[in-house]
Coordinates of C-alpha atoms in Angstrom, one line a residue:
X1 CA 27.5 -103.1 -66.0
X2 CA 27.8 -99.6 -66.4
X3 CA 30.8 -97.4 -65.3
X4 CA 29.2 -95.9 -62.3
X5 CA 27.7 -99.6 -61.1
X6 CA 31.7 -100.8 -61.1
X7 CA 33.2 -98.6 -59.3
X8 CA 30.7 -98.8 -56.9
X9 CA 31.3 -102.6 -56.9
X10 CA 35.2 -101.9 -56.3
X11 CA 34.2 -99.8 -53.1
X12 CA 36.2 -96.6 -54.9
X13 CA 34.1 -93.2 -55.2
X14 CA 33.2 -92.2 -58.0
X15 CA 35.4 -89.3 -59.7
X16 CA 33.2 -88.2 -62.8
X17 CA 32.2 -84.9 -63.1
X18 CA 28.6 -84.0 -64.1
X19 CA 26.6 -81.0 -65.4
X20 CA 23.3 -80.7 -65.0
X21 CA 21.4 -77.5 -66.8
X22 CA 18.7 -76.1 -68.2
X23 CA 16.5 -76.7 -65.7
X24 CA 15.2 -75.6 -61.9
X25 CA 17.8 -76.9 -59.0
X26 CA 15.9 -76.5 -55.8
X27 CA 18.6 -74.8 -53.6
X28 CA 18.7 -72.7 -50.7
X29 CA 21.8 -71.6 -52.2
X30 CA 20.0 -69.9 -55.2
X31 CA 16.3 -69.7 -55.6
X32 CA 17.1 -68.9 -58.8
X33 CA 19.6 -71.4 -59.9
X34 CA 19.0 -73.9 -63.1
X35 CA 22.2 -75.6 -62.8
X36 CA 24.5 -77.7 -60.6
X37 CA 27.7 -79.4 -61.0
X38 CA 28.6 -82.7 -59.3
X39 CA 31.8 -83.6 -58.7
X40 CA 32.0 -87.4 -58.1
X41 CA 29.9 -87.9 -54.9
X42 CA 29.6 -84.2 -54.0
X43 CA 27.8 -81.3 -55.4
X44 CA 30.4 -78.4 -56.2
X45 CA 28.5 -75.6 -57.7
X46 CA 24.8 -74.2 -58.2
X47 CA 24.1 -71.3 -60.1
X48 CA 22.5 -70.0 -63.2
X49 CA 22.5 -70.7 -66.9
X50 CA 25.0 -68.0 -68.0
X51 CA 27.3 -69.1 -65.5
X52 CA 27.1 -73.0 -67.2
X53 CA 27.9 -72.1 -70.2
X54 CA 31.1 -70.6 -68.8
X55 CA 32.3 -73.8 -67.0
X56 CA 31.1 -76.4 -69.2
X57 CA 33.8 -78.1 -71.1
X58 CA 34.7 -81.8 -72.8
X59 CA 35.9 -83.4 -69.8
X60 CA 32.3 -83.3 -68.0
X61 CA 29.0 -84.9 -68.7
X62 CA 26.5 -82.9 -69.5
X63 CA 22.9 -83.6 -68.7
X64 CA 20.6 -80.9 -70.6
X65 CA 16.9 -81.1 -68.2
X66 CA 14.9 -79.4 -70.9
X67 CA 12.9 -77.7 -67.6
X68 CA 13.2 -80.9 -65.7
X69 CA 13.1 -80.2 -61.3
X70 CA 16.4 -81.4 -59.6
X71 CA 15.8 -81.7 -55.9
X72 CA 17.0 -83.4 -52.8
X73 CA 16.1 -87.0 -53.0
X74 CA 13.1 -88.6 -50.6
X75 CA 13.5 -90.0 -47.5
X76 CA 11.1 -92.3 -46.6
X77 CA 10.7 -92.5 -42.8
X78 CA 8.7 -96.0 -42.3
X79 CA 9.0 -98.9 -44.5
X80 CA 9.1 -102.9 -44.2
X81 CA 10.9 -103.6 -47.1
X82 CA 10.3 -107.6 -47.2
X83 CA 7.0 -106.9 -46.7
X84 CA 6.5 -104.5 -49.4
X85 CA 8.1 -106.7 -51.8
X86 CA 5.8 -109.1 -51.1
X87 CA 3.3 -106.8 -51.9
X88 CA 4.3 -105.9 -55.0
X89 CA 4.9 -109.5 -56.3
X90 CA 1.4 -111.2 -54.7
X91 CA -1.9 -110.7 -54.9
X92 CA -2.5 -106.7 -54.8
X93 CA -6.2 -106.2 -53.3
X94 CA -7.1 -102.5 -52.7
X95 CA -9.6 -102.5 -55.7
X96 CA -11.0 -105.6 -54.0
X97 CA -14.5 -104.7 -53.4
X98 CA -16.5 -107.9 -52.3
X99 CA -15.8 -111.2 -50.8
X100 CA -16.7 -113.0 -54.5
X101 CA -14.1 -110.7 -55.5
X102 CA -11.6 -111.8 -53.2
X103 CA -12.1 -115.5 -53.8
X104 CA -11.9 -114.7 -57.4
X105 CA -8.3 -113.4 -57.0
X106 CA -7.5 -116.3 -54.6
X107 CA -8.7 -118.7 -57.2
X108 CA -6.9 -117.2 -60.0
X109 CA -3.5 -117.2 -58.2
X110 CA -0.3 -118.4 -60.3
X111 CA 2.0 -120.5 -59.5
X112 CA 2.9 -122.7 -56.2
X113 CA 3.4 -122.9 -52.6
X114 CA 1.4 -120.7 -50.0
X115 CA -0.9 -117.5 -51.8
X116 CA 0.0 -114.4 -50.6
X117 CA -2.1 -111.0 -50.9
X118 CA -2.0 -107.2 -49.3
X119 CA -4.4 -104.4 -49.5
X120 CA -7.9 -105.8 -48.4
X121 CA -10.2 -102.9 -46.9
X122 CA -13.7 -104.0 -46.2
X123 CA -14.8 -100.8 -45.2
X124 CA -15.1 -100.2 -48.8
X125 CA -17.0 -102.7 -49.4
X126 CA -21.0 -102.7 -50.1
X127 CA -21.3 -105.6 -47.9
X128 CA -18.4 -106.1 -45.9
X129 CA -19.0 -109.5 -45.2
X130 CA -15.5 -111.4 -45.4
X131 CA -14.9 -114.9 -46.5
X132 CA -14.2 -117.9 -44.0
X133 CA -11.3 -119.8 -43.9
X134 CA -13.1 -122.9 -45.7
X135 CA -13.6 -120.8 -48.6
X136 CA -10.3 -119.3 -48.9
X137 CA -9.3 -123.4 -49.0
X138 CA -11.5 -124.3 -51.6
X139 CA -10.6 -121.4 -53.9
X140 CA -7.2 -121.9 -53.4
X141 CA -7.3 -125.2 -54.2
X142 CA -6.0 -126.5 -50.7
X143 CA -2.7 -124.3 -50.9
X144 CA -2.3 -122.2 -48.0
X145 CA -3.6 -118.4 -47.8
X146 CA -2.2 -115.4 -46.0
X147 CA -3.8 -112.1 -47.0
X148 CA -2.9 -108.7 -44.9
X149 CA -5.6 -106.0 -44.7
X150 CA -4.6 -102.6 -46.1
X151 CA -3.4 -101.7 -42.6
X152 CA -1.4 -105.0 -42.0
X153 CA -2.6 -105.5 -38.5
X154 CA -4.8 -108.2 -39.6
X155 CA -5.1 -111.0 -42.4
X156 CA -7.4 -113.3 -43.7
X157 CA -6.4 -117.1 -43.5
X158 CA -7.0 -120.6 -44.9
X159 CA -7.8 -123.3 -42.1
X160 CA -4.9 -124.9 -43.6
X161 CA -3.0 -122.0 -42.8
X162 CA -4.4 -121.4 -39.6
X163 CA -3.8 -125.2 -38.1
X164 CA -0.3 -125.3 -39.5
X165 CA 0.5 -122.4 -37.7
X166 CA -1.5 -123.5 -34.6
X167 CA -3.3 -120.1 -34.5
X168 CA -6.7 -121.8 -33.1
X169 CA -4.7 -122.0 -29.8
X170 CA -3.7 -118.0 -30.0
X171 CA -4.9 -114.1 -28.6
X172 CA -6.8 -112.9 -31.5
X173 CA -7.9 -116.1 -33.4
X174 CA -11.5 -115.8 -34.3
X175 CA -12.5 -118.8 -36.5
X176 CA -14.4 -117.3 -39.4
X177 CA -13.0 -114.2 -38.9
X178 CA -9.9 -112.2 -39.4
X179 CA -6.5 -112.9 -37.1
X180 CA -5.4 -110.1 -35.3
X181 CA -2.8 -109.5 -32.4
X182 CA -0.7 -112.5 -31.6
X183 CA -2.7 -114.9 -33.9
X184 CA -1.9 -112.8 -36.5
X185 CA 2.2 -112.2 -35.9
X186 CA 2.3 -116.3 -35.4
X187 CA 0.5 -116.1 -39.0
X188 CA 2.7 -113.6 -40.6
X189 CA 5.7 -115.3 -39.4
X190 CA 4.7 -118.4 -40.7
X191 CA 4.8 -117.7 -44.3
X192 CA 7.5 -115.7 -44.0
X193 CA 10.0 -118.6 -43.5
X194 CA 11.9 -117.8 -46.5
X195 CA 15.5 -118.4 -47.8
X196 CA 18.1 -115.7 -47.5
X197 CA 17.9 -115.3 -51.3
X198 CA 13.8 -115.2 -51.6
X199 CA 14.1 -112.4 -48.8
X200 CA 16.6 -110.8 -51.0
X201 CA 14.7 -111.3 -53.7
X202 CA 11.2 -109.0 -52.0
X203 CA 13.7 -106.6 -50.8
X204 CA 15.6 -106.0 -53.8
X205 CA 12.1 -105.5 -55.7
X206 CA 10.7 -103.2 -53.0
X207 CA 14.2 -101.3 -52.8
X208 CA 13.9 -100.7 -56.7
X209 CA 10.2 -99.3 -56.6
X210 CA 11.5 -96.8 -54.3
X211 CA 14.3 -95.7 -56.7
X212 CA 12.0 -95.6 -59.4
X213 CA 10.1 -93.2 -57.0
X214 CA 13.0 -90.6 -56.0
X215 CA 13.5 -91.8 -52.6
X216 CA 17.1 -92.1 -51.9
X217 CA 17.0 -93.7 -48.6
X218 CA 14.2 -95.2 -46.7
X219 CA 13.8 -96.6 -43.1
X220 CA 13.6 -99.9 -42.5
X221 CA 11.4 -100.8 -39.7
X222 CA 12.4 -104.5 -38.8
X223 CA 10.4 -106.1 -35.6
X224 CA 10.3 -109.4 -34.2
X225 CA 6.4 -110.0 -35.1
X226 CA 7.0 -108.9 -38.7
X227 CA 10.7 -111.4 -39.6
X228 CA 13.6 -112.5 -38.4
X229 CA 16.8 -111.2 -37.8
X230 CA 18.2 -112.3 -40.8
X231 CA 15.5 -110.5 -42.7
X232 CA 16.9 -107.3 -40.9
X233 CA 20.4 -108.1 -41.5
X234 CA 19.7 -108.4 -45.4
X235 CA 18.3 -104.9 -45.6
X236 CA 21.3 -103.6 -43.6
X237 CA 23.4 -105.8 -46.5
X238 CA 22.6 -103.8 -49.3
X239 CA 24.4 -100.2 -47.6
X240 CA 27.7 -102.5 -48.1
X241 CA 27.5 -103.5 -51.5
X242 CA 25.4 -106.5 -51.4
X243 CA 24.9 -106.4 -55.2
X244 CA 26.4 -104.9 -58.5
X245 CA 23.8 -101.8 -58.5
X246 CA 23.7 -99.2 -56.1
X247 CA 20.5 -98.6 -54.5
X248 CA 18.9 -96.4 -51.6
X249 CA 20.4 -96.4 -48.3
X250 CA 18.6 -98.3 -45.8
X251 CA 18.3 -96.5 -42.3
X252 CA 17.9 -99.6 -40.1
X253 CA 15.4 -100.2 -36.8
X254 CA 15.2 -102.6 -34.7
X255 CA 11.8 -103.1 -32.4
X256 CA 12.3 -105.2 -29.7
X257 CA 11.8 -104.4 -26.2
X258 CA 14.8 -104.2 -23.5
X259 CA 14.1 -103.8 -19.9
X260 CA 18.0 -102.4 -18.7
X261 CA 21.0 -100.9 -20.2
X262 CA 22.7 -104.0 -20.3
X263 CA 19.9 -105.8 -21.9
X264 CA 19.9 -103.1 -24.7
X265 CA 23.8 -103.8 -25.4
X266 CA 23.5 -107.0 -25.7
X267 CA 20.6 -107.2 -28.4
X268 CA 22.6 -104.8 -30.5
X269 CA 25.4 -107.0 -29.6
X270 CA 22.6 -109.7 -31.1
X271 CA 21.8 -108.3 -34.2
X272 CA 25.0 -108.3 -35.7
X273 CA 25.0 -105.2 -38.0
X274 CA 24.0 -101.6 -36.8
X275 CA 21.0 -100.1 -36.4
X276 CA 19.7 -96.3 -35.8
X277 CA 17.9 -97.5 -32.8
X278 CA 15.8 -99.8 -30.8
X279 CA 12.5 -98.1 -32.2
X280 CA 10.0 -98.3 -34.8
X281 CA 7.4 -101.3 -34.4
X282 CA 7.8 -102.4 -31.2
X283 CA 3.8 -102.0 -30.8
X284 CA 2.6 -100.1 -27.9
X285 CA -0.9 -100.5 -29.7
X286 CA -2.4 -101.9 -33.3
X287 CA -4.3 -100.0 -35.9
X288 CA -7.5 -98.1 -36.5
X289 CA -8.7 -100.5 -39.2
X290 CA -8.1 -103.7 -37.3
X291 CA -10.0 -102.1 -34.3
X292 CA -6.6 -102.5 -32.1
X293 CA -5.1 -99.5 -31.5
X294 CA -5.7 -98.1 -28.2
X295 CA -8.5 -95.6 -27.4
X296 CA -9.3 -94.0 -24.6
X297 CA -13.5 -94.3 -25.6
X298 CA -15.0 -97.8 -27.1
X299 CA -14.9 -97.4 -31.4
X300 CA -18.1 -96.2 -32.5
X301 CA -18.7 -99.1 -34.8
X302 CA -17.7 -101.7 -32.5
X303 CA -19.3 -100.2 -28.4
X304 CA -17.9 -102.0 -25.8
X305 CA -14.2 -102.1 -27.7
X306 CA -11.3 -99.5 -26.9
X307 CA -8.8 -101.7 -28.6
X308 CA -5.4 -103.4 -27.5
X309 CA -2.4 -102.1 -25.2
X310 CA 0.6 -104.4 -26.0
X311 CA 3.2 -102.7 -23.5
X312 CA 2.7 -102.1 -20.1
X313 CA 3.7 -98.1 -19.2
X314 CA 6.4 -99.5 -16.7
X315 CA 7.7 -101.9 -19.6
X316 CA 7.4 -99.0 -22.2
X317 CA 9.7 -96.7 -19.7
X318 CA 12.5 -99.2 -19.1
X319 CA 13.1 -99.3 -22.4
X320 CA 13.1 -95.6 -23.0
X321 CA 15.6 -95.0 -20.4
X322 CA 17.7 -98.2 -21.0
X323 CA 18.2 -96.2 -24.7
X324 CA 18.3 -92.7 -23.1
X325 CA 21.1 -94.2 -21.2
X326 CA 23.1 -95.6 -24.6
X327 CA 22.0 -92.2 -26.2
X328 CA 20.4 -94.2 -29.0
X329 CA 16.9 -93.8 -30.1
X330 CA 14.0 -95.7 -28.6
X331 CA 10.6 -95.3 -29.7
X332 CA 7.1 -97.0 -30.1
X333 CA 4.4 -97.8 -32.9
X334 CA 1.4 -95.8 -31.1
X335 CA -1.8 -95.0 -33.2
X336 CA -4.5 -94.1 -30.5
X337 CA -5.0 -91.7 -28.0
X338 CA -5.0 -94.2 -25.3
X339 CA -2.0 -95.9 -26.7
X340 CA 0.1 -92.1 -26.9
X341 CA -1.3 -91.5 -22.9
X342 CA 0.4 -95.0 -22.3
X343 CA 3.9 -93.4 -24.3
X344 CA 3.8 -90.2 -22.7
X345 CA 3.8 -91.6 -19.3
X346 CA 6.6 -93.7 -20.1
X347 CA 8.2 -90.6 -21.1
X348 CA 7.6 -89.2 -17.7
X349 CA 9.1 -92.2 -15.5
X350 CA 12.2 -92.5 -17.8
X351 CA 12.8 -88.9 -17.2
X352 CA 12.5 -89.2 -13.6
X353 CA 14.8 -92.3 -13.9
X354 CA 17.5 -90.9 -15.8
X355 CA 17.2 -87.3 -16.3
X356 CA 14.8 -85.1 -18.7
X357 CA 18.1 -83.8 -20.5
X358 CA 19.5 -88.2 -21.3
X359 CA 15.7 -88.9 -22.8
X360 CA 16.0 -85.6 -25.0
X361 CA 19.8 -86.2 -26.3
X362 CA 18.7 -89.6 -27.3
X363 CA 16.5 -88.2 -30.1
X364 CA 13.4 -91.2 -29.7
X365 CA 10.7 -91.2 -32.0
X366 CA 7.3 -92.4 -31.9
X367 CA 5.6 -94.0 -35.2
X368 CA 2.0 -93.0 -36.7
X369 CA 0.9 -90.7 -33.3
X370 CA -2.6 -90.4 -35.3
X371 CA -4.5 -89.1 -32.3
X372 CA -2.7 -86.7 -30.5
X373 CA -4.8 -83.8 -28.3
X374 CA -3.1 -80.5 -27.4
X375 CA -1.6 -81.5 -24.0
X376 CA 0.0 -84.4 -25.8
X377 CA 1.6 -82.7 -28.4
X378 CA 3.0 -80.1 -26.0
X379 CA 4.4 -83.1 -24.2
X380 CA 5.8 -84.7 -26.7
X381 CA 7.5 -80.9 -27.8
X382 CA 9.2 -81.1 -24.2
X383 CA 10.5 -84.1 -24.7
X384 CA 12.0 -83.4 -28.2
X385 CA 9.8 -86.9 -29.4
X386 CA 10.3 -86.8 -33.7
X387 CA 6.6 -88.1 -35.1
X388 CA 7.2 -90.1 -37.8
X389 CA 3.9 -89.8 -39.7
X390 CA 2.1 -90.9 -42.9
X391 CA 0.1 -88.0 -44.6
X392 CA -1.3 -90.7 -47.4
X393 CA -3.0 -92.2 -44.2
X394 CA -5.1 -89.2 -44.1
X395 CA -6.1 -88.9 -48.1
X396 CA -7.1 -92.3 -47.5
X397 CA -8.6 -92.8 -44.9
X398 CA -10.2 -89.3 -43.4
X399 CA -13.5 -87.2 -44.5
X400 CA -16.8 -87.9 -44.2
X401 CA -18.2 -92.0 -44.2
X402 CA -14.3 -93.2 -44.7
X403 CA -12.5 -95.2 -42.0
X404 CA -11.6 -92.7 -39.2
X405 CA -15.3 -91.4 -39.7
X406 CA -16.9 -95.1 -39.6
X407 CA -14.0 -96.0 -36.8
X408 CA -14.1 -93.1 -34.6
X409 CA -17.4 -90.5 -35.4
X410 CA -16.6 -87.2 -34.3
X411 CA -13.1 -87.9 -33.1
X412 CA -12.0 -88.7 -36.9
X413 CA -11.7 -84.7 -37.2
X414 CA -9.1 -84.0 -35.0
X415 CA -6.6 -86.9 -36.7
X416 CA -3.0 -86.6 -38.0
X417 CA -2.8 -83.1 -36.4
X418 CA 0.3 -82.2 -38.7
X419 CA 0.2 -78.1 -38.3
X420 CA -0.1 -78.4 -34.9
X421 CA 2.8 -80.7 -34.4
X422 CA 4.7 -78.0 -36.3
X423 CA 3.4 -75.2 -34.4
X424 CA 3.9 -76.8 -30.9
X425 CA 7.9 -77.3 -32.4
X426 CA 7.3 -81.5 -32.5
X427 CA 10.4 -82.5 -34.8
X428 CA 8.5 -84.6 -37.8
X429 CA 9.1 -86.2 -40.5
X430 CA 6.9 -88.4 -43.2
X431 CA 6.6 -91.7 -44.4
X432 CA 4.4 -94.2 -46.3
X433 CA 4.7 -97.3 -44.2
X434 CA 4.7 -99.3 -47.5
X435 CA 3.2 -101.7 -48.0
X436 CA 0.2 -99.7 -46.3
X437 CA 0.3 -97.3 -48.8
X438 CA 2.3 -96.9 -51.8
X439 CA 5.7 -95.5 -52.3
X440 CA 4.7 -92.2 -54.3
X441 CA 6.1 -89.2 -52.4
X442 CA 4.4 -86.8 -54.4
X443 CA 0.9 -87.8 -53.1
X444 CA 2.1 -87.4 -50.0
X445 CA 3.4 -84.3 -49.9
X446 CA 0.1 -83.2 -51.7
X447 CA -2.1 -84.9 -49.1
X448 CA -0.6 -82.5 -46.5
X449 CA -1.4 -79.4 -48.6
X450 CA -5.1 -80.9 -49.1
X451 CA -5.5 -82.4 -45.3
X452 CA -8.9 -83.3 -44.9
X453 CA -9.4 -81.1 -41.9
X454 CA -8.2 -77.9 -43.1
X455 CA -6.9 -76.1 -39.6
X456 CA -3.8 -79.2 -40.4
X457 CA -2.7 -78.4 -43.8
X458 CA 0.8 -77.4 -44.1
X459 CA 2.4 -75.6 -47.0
X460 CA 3.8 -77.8 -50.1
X461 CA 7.3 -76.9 -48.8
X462 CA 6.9 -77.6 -45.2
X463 CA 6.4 -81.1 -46.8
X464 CA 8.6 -81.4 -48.6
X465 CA 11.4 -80.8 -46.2
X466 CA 9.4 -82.7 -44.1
X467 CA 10.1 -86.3 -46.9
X468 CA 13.2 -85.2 -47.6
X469 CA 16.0 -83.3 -44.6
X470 CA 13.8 -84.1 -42.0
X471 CA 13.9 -87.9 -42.7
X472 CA 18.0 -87.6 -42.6
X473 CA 17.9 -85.4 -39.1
X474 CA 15.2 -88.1 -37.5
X475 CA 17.5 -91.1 -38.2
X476 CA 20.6 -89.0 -36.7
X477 CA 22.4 -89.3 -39.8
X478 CA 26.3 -88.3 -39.4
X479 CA 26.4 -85.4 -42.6
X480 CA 24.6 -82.5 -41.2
X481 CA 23.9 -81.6 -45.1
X482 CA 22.1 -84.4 -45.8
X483 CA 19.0 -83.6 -48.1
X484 CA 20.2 -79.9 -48.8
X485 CA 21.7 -79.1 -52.7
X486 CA 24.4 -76.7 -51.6
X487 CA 28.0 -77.1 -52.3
X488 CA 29.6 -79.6 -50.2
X489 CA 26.9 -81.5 -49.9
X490 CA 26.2 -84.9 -50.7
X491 CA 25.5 -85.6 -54.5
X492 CA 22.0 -87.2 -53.7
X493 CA 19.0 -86.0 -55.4
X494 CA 16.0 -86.8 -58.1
X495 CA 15.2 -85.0 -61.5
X496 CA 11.8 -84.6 -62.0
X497 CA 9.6 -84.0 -65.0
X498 CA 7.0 -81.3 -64.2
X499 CA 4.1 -79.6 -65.7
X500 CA 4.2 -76.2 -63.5
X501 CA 6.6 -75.3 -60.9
X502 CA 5.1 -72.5 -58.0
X503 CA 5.0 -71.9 -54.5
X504 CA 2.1 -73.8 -52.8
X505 CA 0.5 -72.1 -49.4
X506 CA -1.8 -74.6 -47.4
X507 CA -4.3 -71.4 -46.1
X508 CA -7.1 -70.5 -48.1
X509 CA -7.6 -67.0 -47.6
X510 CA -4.4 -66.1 -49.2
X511 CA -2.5 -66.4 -53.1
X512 CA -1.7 -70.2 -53.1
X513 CA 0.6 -69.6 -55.5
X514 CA 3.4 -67.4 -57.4
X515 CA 6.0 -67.6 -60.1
X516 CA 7.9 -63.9 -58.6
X517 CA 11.2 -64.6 -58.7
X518 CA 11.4 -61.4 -55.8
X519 CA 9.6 -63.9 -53.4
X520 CA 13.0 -65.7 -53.0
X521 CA 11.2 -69.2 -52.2
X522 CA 12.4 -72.4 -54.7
X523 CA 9.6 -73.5 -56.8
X524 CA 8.0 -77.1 -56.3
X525 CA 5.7 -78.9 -59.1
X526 CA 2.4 -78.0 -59.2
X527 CA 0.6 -80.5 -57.4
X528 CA -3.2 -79.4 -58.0
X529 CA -2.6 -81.0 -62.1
X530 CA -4.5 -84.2 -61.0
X531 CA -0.9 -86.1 -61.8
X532 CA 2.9 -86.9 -60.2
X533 CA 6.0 -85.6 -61.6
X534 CA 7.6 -88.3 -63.0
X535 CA 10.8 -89.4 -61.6
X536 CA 13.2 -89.0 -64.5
X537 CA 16.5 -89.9 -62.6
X538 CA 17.6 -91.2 -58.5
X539 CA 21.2 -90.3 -57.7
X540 CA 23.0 -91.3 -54.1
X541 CA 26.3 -89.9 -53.3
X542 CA 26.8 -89.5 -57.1
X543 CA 25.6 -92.8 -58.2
X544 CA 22.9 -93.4 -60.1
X545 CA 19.9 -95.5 -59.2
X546 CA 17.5 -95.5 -61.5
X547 CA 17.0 -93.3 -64.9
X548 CA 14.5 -93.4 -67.1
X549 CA 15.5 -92.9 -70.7
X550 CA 14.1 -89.9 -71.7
X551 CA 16.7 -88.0 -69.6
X552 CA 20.2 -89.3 -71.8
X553 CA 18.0 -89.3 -75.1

């Protein structure tokens, strides 16, 4: 156990004193700064080179970054982190591209006990024929089979699966076919009847990815349909020590519906550990890919379907104003632009309910918000609504013959509408919704530079403040300096290895980039080199979560 690892199992802060230098801090204290001293969980100084020299002495550790970035640490604003876990440690099928395929990685599953896969997308698929139930039974070898599509609104099943879990009787069982809506939670849920430790076990290993990744804290988006309370109480676990190694913070939500104020104490009362809010996945409506997110006009693959609407408006606004009266967040998963007319409404009778100035204060945030026209983003403005939203949705899912085009047609180009949110004054911040796409923050922050529809790009710094203080502000977090390196602020950041550092513009017609210092603007890597920075080192509140060893050597 290292030094840092036991005082942070004996609850004390830490009280070492750390010099990073010769490198590129990105401050708004100094644009130009290439040092920063920590002082046990708080940064005390940024500045330049000349000035490190001067202050350097035996007593500190210093950390030489040969050019290395250190930058506030990412927040990631949507995560299940059982289910990612899962993920990581079953079947991974995104490069999946036929049903023989499929049954091939069902067949040549390890060990024992129910076979569990992620990442399925048929739309990429030549044929996009799936495989029945029967077949996933014989290639499994009569185990049971669970396997999410990429979107996890949907899975593929085994009949073995399907009658143990009595999903024949269920909304959204279609035998030959995937499970979706309540055929598909009942599905989930069974196979995720796990042991306190095994749920430990997928969170722990999701909860490590991320440090390996620079996040420093991520939001947990726990939900009845998706595990129990106990799987929410684990995650909230690990801000209290719940192991040896410290790890990111988890920034806990809870999406169950309430219909009162009373109703909303006493599931918090329920819960047992606290939570940021009673937001997240509580599902006003599904997903694009699974064909049940909520449109206004059918899908133009599918005529005749506009999707599914899980809350009713008068449901949706009781629990907005039962939060707005607690002053804690509420908020809704809400994908389509039927499903966000459904929200915005609610919005409306809460405020007439309980004031417009109770349903602002109380900070609610609405998930995805992928379809969003100009009179709905003006509403959500009034309202002071955060979007939490997934740019890697957009790389991989938008432009011509992908999803939203084969989904949607002509409505695929007005999707994700992240300039305009900023423009309009929407508070937002960005996510991955891992295990829906991968925990690489970098790719997001590039996919908003490189938006498929170019009137929605947003510069690379806009971004990045929008993964990193954004995600802090969104989940109310009590240090107003969270995600800034200034001094006085918390010691939480990531060193980065780099190939280029400039300043990265999102319009066309002008420079897209400069290195003049007289500009003023902190440098962020290149992101146009076809690769990541590589996360060298994750620190929160001055302990260290991951390194890699080229940054001691």
């Amino acid at each position: 156990m290292t030094e840092a690892h036991a005082r942070a199992q004996a609850g004390s802060a830490p009280s070492k004193v750390t010099l990073y230098r010769n490198g590129s801090v990105y401050t708004a204290a100094d644009p130009f700064a290439t040092a920063m001293l920590v002082d046990g969980d708080t940064i005390a100084w940024v500045g330049s080179e000349q000035a490190a020299t001067s202050i350097a002495d035996s007593s500190m550790e210093v950390i030489d970054l040969r050019g290395a970035l250190l930058a506030p640490g990412f927040v990631d604003s949507h995560v299940h982190l059982t289910e990612t876990g899962i993920a990581l440690g079953g079947l991974q099928l995104g490069n999946v591209r036929s049903a023989r395929e499929l049954l091939d990685a069902v067949a040549g599953a390890g060990g024992a006990g129910t076979i569990l896969g992620h990442g399925w997308d048929e739309t990429l698929w030549d044929d996009p024929t799936l495989p029945e139930p029967g077949e996933l039974e014989r290639a499994a070898g009569g185990r049971p089979v669970y396997l999410s599509r990429v979107d996890a609104h949907s899975a593929l099943v085994s009949s073995a699966l399907a009658a143990a879990a009595g999903l024949p009787d269920l909304d959204g069982f279609a035998p030959g076919g995937p499970v979706k809506r309540e055929a598909h939670a009942a599905a989930r849920l069974a196979t995720r009847r796990l042991s306190a430790a095994e749920l430990q076990n997928h969170q722990r290993r999701a909860l490590d990815e991320a440090a390996a990744n620079g996040y420093v804290a991520l939001a947990e988006m726990g939900a009845p349909h998706i595990g129990s309370p106990l799987d929410l109480q684990l995650a909230v676990g690990w801000n209290a020590g719940a192991d040896s190694a410290p790890l990111p913070e988890v920034l806990a939500y809870w999406g169950q519906l309430t219909t009162s104020a009373a109703d909303a104490e006493s599931l918090l009362a329920e819960l047992g550990v606290p939570v940021r809010g009673l937001a997240g996945d509580l599902n006003i409506d599904g997903s694009i890919g699974s064909r049940t997110a909520s449109l206004r006009e059918p899908y133009t693959d599918a005529p005749g379907e506009k999707g599914t609407t899980y809350l009713s408006v008068e449901q949706a606004a009781a629990h907005l104003a039962a939060c707005s009266l607690l002053g804690i967040q509420g908020g809704f998963h809400v994908i389509g632009d039927a499903g966000l007319d459904a929200a915005l409404e609610a919005l409306d009778l809460a405020a007439a309910e309980v004031g417009e100035q109770r349903i602002r204060a109380a900070g609610h945030r609405f998930e995805h918000v992928e379809m969003a026209d100009a009179d709905a983003i003006a509403r959500l403005a009034k309202y002071s609504v955060t979007v939490s939203v997934q740019p890697a949705f957009d790389a991989a899912w938008g432009g011509p013959g992908r999803l939203y085009d084969q989904r949607l047609g002509s409505r695929n180009e007005n999707m994700n509408p992240f300039a305009s949110f900023y423009s309009a004054g929407v508070p937002i911040c960005f996510g991955s919704d891992s295990p829906v796409t991968p925990l690489r923050p970098w790719s997001s922050v590039r996919a908003c530079l490189e938006h498929n529809n170019p009137g929605q790009r947003i510069s690379a710094r806009a971004a990045f403040l929008g993964h990193t203080r954004a995600g802090w502000r969104a989940a109310r977090h009590a240090n107003p300096m969270a995600g800034q390196l200034v001094p006085g602020a918390p010691a939480t950041f990531a060193v980065w290895d780099v190939e280029e550092l400039m300043v990265q513009v999102a319009d066309g017609r002008v420079q897209s980039w400069s290195t003049d210092p007289r500009a003023r603007t902190p440098l962020l890597p290149a992101l146009d080199t076809g690769t990541d920075p590589r996360c060298l080192q994750t620190v929160r509140n001055g302990l260290e979560l991951f390194s890699a060893d080229a940054l001691h050597a």
